[in-house]
Coordinates of C-alpha atoms in Angstrom, one line a residue:
X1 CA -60.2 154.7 55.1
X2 CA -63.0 157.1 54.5
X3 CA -60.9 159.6 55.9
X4 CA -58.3 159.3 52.8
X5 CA -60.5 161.4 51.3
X6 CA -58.3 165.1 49.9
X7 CA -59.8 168.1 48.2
X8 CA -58.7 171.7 47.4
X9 CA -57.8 173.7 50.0
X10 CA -60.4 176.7 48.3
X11 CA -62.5 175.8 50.9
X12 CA -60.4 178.2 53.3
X13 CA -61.9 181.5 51.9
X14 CA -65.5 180.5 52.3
X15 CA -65.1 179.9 56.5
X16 CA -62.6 182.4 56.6
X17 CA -64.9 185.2 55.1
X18 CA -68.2 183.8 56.5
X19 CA -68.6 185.7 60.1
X20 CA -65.2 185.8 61.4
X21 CA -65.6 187.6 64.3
X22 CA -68.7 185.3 65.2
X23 CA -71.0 187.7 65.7
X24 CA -73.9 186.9 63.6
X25 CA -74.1 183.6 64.8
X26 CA -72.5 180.1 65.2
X27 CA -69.5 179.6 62.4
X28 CA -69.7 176.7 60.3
X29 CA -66.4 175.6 61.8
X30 CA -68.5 175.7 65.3
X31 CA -71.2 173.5 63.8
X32 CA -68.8 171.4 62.9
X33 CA -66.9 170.9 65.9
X34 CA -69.7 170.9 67.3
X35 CA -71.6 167.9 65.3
X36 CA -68.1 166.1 65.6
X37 CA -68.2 166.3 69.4
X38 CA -72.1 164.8 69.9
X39 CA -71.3 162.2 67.8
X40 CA -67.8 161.3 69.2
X41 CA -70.0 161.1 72.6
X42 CA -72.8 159.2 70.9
X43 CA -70.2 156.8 70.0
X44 CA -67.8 156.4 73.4
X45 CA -71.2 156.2 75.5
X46 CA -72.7 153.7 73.1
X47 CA -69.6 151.5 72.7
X48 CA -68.8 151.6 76.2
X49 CA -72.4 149.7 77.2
X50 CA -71.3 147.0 74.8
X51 CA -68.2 146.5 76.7
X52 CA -69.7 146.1 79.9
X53 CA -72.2 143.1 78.6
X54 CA -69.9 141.1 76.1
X55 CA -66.9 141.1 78.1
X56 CA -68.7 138.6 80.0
X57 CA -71.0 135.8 78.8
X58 CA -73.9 136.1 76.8
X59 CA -76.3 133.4 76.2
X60 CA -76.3 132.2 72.3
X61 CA -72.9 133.7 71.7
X62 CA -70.1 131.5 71.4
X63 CA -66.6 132.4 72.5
X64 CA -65.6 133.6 68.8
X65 CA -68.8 135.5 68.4
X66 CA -67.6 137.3 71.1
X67 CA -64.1 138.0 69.8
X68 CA -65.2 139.0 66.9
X69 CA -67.6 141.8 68.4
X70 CA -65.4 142.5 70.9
X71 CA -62.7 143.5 68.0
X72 CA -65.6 144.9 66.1
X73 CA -66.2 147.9 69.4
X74 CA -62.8 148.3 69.9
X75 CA -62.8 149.1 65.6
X76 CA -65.6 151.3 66.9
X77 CA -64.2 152.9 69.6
X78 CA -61.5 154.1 67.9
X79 CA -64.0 156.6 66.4
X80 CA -64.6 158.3 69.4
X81 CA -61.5 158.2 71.3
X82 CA -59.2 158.1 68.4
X83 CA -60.0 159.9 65.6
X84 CA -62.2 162.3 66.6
X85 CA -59.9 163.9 69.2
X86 CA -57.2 163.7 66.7
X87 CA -58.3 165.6 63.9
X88 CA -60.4 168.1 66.3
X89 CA -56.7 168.6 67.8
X90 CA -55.2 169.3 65.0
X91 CA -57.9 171.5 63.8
X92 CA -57.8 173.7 66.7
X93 CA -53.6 174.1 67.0
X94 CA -52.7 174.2 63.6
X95 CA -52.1 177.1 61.3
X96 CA -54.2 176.3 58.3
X97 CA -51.8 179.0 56.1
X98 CA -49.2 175.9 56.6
X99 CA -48.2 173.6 54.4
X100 CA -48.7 169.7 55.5
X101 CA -46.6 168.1 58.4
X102 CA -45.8 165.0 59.7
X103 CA -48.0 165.1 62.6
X104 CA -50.5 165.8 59.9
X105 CA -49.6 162.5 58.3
X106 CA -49.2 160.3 61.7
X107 CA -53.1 161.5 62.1
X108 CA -53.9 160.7 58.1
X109 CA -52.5 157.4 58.9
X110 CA -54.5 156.2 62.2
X111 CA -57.9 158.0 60.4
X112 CA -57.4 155.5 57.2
X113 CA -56.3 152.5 59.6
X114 CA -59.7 152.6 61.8
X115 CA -61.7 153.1 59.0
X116 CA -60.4 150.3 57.0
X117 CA -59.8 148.2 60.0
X118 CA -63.9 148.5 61.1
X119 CA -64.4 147.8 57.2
X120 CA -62.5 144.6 57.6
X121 CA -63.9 143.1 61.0
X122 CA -67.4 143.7 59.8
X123 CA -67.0 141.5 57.0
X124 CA -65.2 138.9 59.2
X125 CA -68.4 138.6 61.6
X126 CA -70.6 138.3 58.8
X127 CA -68.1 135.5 57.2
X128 CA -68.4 134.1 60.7
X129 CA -72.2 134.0 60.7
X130 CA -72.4 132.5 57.4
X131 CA -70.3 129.4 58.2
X132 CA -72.5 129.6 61.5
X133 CA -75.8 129.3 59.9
X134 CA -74.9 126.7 56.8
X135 CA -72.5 124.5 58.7
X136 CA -73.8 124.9 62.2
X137 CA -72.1 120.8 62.9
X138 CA -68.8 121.8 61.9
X139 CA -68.9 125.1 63.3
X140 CA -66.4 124.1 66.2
X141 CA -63.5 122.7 64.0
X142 CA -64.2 125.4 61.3
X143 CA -64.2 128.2 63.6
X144 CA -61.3 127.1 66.0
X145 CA -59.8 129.8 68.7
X146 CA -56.6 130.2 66.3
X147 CA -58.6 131.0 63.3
X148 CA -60.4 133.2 64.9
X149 CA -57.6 135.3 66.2
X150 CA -56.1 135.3 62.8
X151 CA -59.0 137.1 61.3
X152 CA -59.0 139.2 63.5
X153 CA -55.6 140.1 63.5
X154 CA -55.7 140.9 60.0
X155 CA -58.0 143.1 60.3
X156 CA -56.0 144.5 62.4
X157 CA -52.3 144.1 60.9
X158 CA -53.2 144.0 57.3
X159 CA -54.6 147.6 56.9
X160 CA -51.5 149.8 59.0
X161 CA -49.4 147.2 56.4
X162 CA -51.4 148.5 53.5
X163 CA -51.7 152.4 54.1
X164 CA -47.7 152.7 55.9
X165 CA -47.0 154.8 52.5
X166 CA -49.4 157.7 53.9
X167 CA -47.2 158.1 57.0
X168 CA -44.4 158.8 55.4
X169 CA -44.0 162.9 55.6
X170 CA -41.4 162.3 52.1
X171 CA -43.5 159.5 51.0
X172 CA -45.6 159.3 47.6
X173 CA -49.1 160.7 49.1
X174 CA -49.3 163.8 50.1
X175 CA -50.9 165.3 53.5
X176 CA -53.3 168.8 53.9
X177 CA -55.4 169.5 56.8
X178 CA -59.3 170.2 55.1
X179 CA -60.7 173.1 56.5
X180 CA -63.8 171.7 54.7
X181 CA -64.2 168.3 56.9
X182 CA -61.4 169.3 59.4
X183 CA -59.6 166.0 58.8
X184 CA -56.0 165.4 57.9
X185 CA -56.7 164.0 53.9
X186 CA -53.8 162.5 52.5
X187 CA -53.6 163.7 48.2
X188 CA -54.8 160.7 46.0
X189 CA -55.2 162.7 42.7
X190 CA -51.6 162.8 43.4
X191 CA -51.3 158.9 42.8
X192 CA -54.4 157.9 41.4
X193 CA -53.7 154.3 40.8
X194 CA -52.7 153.6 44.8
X195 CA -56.0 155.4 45.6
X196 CA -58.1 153.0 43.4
X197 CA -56.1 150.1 44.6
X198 CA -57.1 150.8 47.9
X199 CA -60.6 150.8 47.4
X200 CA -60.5 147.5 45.1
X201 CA -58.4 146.0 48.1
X202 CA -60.5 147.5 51.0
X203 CA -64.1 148.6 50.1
X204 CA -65.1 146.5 47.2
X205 CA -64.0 143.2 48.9
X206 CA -65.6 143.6 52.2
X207 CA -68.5 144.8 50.6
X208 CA -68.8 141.6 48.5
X209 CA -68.2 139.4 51.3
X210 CA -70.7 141.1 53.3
X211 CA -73.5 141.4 50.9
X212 CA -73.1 137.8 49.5
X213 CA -72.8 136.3 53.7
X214 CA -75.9 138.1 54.9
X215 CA -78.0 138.0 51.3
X216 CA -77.1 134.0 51.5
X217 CA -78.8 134.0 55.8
X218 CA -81.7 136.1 54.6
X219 CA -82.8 133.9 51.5
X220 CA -82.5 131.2 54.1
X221 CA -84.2 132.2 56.8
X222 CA -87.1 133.5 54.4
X223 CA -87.5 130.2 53.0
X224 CA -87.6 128.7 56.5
X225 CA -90.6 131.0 57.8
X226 CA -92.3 130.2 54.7
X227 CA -92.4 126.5 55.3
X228 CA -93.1 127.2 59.1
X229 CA -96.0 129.0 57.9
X230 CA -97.9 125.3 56.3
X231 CA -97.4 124.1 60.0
X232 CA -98.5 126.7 62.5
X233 CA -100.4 129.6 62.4
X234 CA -98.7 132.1 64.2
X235 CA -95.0 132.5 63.5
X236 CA -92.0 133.9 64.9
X237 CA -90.8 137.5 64.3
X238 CA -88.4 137.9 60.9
X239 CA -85.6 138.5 63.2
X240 CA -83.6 138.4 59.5
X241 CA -85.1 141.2 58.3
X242 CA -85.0 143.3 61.1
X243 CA -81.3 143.0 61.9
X244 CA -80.1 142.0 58.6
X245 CA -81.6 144.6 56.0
X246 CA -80.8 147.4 58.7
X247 CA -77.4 146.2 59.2
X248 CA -76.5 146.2 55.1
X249 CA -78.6 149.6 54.6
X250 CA -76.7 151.3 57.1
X251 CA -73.4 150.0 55.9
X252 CA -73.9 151.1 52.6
X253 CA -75.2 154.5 53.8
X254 CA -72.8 155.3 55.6
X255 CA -69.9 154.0 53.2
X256 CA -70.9 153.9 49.7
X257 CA -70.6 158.1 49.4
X258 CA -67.2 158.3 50.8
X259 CA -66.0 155.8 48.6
X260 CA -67.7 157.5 45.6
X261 CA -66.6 161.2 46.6
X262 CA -62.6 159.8 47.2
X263 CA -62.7 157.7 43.3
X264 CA -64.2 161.1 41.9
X265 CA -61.4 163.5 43.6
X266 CA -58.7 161.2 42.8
X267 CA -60.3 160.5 38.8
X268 CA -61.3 164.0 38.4
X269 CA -58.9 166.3 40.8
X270 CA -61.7 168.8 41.5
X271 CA -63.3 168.8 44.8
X272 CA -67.0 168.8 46.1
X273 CA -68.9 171.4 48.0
X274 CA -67.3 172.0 51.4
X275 CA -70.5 170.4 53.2
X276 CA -70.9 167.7 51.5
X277 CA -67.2 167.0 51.4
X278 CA -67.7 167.2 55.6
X279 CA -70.6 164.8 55.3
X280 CA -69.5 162.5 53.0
X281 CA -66.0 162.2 55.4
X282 CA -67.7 161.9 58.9
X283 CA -70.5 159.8 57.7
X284 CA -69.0 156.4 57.8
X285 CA -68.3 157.6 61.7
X286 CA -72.1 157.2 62.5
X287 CA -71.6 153.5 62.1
X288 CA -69.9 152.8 64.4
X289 CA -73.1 153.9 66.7
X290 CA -76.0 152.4 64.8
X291 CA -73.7 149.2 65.0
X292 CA -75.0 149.3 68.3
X293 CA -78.1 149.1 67.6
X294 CA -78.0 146.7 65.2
X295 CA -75.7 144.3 66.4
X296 CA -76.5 144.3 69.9
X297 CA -79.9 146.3 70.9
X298 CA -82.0 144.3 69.0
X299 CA -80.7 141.2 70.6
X300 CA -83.0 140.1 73.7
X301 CA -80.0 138.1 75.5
X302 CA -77.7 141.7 75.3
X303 CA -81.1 143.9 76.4
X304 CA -81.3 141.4 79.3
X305 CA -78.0 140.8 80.0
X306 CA -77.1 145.1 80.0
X307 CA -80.5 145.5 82.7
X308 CA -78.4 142.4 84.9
X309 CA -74.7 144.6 84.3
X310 CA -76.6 147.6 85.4
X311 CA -78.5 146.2 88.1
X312 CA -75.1 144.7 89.6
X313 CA -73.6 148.3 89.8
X314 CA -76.6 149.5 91.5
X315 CA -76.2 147.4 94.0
X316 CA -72.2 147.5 94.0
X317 CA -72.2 151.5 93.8
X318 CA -75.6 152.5 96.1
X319 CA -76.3 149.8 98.7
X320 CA -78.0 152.0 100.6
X321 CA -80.8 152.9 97.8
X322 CA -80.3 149.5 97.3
X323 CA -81.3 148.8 100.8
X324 CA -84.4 151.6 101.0
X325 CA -86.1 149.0 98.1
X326 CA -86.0 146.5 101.2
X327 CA -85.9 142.5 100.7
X328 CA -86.0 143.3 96.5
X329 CA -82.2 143.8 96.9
X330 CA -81.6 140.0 98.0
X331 CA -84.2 138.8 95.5
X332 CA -82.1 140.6 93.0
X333 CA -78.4 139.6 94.1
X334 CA -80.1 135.9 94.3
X335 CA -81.3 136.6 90.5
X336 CA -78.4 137.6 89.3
X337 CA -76.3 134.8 90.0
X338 CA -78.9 132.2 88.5
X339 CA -78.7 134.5 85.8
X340 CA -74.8 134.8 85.6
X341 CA -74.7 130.8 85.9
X342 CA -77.2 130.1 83.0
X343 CA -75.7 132.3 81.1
X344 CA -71.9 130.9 81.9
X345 CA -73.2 127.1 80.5
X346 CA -74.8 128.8 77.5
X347 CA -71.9 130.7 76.8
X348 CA -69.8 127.2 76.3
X349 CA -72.2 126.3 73.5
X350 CA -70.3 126.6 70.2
X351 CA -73.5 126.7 67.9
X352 CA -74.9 129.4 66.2
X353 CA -73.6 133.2 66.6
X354 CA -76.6 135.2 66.9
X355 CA -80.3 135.4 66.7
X356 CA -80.6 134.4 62.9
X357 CA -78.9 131.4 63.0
X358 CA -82.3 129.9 65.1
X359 CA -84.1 130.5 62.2
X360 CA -83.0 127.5 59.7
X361 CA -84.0 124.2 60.2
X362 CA -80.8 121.7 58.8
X363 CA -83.1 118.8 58.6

């Protein structure tokens, strides 16, 4: 959605007159591209390592954990091999001098889809953590295989539903290509009550729900080390705090000034500076990597579970440097299927989603 974002197309005259020809140095349009490009790979390779762990087991993930991230790195995904190549696309074959086209909308359309659609499916998993944590006993019949698929199909459905008008070349939004962030921005000063809807329907309620789920785990879980800390000496790690706070600061960072710059241009209808107009659109991008981090690095079952994927393609894709290590290639084959087994009857468990949810006591 961050991507709706639309400002003036004065922007033209400062990258045509800054260095044309190139030969003073790098362009800002090269910058650009370039930035775009590194963190289109940052995002593919990143998002790509998730898929090769949590399309199998995991241990302390249940099944709808795992649909639920596995929806959120698709979300992701999208990023890099979506809308990225999109917009760089259209950047590089269109003639800026023209007026907006309906390629130019199709490409509006899936950048405001992804966006919203990542917005949506992280508020789901932290809605799904929540009910993990507080009501770990009825977890099973609350988070059932159908409900589960219903969220995330509307995360999926509801947004393409919600921003169809933009795709429309005759429609009521308007299409330019931004030389500024190099992103097809669909016109919301043109309709500034659909633009302020959106973010009422999109950012403001996923934002709630995210803030209150994961403010809710962390009072918990604080109280909970507090009262371990009358009974032991040494306590465990604040495993809250270290993927909770990063996970809401990042979300906020990387959100919160898209959302602000697109209410100003549609209130206002004046535009920003051309880089922070290019910041403020690709930031929300950059979350889909440091999700991760966050949702997946920190966890010690992924870390372990990623070494076991790797190790299996070693030895699927080199057995002869498998072979040179000598007998450590059948104690490792013989390691990984205990592994893969353990982690197979853990899977099954229907408990608690992640890390956090260890940390309350229910008693």
């Amino acid at each position: 959605m961050c991507a709706t974002l639309n400002f003036s197309a004065s922007d033209d005259s400062n990258l045509s007159s800054a260095d044309p020809h190139g030969l003073e140095g790098p362009t800002p349009r090269s910058i650009k591209v370039s930035i775009i490009i590194v963190l289109g790979v940052m995002i593919t390779l990143g998002n790509i390592a998730v898929l090769l762990v949590i399309t199998s087991s995991v241990a302390g993930w249940s099944r709808s954990s795992r649909h639920f991230l596995l929806s959120l790195t698709a979300a992701d995904s999208a990023f890099g091999l979506l809308v990225m190549p999109l917009n760089l696309w259209v950047s590089l074959q269109k003639d800026h001098t023209d007026g907006p086209d309906a390629f130019c909308h199709v490409v509006a359309f899936c950048n405001a889809t992804v966006y919203s659609t990542c917005m949506y499916t992280l508020a789901t998993i932290s809605l799904e953590r929540y009910v993990a944590v507080f009501y770990p006993l009825q977890y099973s019949s609350l988070m059932t295989k159908r409900r589960t698929l219903l969220l995330i199909a509307f995360a999926w459905c509801f947004p393409p539903f919600l921003l169809s008008p933009i795709s429309f070349p005759d429609g009521i939004i308007e299409v330019h290509f931004s030389t500024a962030s190099l992103v097809c921005n669909p016109s919301y000063s043109t309709n500034v009550a659909y633009s302020l809807s959106l973010t009422c329907v999109i950012f403001f309620p996923c934002s709630i729900v995210m803030t209150y789920a994961n403010l809710r785990v962390w009072c918990a879980a604080k109280r909970q080390r507090l009262k371990m800390r009358k009974y032991a000496r040494r306590t465990r790690h604040n495993v809250a705090s270290r993927v909770l706070v990063p996970v809401m600061a990042a979300y906020y960072t990387c959100w919160t000034p898209c959302m602000a710059a697109m209410i100003y241009n549609a209130v206002s209808g004046s535009s920003v500076p051309e880089w922070i107009e290019f910041v403020v659109v690709w930031l929300p991008t950059s979350n889909g990597f440091l999700n991760c981090i966050f949702y997946f690095w920190i966890n010690r079952s992924f870390r372990r579970k990623f070494h076991l994927v790797l190790q299996r393609l070693a030895l699927a894709l080199c057995p002869r440097l498998a072979s040179t290590i000598g007998c450590c290639s059948t104690t490792n084959t013989r390691f990984v299927s205990v592994i893969v087994d353990n982690n197979n009857v853990v899977h099954e468990r229907s408990a608690s989603v992640s890390s956090t949810c260890t940390l309350l006591s229910m008693a």
